[in-house]
XYZ file of C-alpha atoms in Angstrom:
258
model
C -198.471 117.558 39.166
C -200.831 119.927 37.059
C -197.927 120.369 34.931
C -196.874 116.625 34.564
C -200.234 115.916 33.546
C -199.602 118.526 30.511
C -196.732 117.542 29.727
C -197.731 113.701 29.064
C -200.422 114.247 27.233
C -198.447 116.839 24.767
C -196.479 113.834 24.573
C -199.197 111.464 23.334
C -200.377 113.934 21.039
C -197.498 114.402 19.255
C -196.297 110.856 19.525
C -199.909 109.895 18.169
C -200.317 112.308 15.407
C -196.315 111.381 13.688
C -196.814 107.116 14.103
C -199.969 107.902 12.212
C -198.688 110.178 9.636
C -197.997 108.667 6.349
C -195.802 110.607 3.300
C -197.343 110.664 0.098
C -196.199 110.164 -3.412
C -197.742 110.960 -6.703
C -196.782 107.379 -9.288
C -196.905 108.066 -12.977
C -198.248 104.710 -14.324
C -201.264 102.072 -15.085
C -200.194 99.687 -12.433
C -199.821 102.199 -9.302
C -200.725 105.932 -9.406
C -199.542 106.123 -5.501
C -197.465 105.263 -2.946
C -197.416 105.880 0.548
C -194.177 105.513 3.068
C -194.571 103.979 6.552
C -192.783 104.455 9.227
C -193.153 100.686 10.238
C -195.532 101.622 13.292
C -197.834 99.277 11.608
C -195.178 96.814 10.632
C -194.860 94.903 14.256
C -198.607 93.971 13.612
C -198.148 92.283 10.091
C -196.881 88.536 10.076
C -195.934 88.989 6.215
C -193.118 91.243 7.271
C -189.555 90.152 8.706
C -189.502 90.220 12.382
C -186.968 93.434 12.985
C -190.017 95.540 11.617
C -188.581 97.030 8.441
C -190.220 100.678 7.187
C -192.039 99.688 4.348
C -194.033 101.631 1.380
C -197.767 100.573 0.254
C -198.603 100.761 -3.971
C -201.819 101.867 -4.449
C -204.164 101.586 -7.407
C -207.019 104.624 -7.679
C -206.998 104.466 -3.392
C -206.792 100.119 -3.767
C -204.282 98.848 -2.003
C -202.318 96.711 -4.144
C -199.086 95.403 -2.213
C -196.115 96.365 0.207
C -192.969 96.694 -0.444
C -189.373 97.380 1.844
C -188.312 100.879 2.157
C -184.804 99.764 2.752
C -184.862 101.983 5.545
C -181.984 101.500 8.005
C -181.650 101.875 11.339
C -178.273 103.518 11.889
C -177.658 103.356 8.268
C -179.043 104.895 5.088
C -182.428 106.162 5.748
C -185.834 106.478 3.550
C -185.699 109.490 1.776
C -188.146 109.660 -1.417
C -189.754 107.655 -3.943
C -189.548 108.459 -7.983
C -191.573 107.170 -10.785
C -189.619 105.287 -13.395
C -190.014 104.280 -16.714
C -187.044 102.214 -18.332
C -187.699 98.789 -18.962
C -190.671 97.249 -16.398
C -189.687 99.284 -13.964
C -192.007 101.351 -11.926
C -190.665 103.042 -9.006
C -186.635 104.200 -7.744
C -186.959 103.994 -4.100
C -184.306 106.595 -2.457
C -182.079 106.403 0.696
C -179.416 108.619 1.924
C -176.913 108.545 4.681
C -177.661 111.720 6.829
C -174.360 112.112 9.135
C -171.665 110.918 6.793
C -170.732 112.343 3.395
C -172.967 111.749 0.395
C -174.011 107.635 0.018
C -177.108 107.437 -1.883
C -178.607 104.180 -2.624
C -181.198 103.804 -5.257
C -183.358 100.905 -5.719
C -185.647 100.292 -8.761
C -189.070 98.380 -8.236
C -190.759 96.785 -10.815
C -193.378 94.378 -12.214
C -193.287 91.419 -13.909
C -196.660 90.323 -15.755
C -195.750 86.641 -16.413
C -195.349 86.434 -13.503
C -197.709 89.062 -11.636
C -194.907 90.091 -9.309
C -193.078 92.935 -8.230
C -189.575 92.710 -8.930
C -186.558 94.510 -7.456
C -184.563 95.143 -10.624
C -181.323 97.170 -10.291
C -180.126 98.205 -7.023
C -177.567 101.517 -7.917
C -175.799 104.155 -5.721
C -173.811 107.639 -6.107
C -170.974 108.206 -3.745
C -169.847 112.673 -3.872
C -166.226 113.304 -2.869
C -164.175 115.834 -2.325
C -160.547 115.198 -3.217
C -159.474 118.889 -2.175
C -161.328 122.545 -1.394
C -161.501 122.997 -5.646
C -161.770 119.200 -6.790
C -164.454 116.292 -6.341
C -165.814 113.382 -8.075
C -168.720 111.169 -8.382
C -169.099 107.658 -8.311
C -172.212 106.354 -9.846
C -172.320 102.190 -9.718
C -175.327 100.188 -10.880
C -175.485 96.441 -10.726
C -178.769 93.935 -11.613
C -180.528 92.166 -9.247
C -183.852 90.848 -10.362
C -185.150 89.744 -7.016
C -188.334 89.066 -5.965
C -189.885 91.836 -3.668
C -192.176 89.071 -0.917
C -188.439 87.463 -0.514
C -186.863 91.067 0.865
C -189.940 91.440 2.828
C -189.351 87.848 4.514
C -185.587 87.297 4.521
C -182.996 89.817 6.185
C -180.192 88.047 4.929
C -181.209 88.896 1.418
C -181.136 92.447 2.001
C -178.164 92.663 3.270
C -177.211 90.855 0.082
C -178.564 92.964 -2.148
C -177.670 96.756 -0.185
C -174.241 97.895 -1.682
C -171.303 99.835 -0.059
C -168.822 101.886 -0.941
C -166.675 99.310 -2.231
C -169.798 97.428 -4.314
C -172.290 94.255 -3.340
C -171.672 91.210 -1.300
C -168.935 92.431 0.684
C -167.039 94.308 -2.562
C -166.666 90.726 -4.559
C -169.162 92.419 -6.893
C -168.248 95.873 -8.257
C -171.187 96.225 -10.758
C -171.117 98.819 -13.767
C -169.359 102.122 -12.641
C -168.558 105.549 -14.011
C -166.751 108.087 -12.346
C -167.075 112.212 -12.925
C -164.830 114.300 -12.040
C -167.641 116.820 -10.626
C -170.617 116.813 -8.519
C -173.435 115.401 -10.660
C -176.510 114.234 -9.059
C -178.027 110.557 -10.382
C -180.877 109.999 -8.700
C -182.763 110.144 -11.676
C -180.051 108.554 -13.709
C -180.885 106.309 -17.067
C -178.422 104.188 -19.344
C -178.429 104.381 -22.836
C -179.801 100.945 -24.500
C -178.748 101.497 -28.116
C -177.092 104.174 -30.330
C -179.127 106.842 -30.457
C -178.680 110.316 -31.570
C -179.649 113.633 -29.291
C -182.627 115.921 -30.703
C -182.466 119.664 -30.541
C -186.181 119.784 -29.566
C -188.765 117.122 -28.422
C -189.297 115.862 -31.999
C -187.928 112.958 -33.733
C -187.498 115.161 -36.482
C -185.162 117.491 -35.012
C -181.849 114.872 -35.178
C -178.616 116.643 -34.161
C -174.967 114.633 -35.521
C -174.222 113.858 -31.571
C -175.259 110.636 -30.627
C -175.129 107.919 -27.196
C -173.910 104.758 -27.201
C -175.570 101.739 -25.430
C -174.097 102.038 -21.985
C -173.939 105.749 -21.455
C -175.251 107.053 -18.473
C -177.909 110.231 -18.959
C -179.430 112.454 -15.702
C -183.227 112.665 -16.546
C -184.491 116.574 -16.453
C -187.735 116.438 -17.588
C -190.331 115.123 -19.707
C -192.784 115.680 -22.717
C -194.402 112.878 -23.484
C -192.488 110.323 -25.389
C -189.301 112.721 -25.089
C -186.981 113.155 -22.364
C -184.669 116.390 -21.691
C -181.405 114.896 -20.481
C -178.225 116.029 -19.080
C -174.944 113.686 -20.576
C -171.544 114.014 -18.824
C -168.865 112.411 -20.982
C -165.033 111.652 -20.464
C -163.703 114.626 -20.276
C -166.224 116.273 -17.982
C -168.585 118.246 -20.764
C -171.813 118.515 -20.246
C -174.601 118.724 -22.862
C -178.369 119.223 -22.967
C -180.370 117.645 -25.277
C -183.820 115.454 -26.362
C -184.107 111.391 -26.350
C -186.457 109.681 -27.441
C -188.200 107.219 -24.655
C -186.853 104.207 -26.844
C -183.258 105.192 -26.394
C -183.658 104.488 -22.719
C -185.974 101.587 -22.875
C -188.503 104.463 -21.426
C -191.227 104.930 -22.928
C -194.302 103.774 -20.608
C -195.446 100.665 -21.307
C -198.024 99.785 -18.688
């Protein structure tokens, strides 16, 4: 008995202390500085969410709560796992999911806001797929496609996320394929950018230091790092080269707006 009673309330504990427990991420913009993941514990309480209880993330402004948003989260499917800042365009945020059992399936999800009309915005929905064609060879499939979707509709109809989640074989059941390019190694593009006009690689983070390579509007660059208005990118290109150089922000539609 003496040992039930143990046993139950290490149980509660535990239980307790992990549906309380929130994960924490750093946002690098005016709007939001913060996010915070939830594992929907709270959900079930909130009418403003759909009624299977969806995980969902809360944008924060200096500790102010400013809105919720769907982790895409899956139960049995592609899980929550990380949240990115992003600048191209209006976006804000890349929300991350992976599928933990089977192969590599990542889905990436980019959040904006929209100040005419003072919403947030689901943008581009995107995933990577890794494969390995033998024990030497793999590829990977990166596909992006534009969705421009209001965020409170996700939160209140299912049917529209399962409209706007992709699979392998693309969105809405593989009728739409979206923008793909395929690499004949394992790349990672979680922090993945496309190109939005011809612009030519620096050597250094200076707009001075031009180099005669260039990108084309469309091209597809892996984000590294960042110094200010420059970004250190990775470029893979048809015949599976890779090269290191600068951008400026304005070649990605990057540079921080908000």
């Amino acid at each position: 008995m003496k040992f039930k009673l143990i046993l139950i309330t290490l149980c509660i504990i535990f239980f307790g202390t992990s549906s309380a427990e929130k994960l924490n991420f750093n946002i690098d913009h005016k709007v939001i500085n913060s996010a915070k993941f939830d594992d929907g514990f709270g959900a079930q309480n909130d009418r403003n969410f759909i009624q299977n209880d969806r995980d969902f993330i809360e944008l924060y402004q200096d500790n102010n709560l400013i809105t919720k948003i769907p982790s895409f989260d899956e139960d049995g499917g592609n899980r929550f796992k990380k949240i990115l800042t992003r600048y191209d365009g209006n976006n804000i945020i890349r929300v991350i999911t992976y599928f933990p059992d089977r192969g590599h399936f990542r889905i990436y999800y980019d959040i904006g806001f929209n100040k005419n009309k003072n919403l947030f915005m689901l943008n581009k929905v995107s995933f990577e797929i890794q494969e390995w064609l033998s024990e030497t060879d793999a590829r990977t499939i990166y596909c992006y496609h534009q969705i421009n979707q209001e965020v409170n509709e996700l939160m209140n109809s299912d049917d529209w996320f399962h409209k706007i989640r992709p699979s392998a074989d693309g969105w809405e059941d593989g009728t739409v394929k979206g923008n793909c390019i395929v690499s004949n190694k394992i790349v990672e593009y979680e922090n993945a950018y496309i190109v939005v006009k011809k612009s030519h690689l620096l050597s250094k983070p200076d707009i001075n230091h031009r180099t005669k390579m260039y990108l084309v509007k469309g091209d597809i660059v892996n984000l590294l790092k960042q110094d200010h208005d420059f970004y250190y990118v990775e470029y893979i290109n048809s015949k599976n080269k890779a090269t290191k150089k600068w951008l400026h922000c304005s070649a990605l539609e990057a540079c921080n707006k908000y």
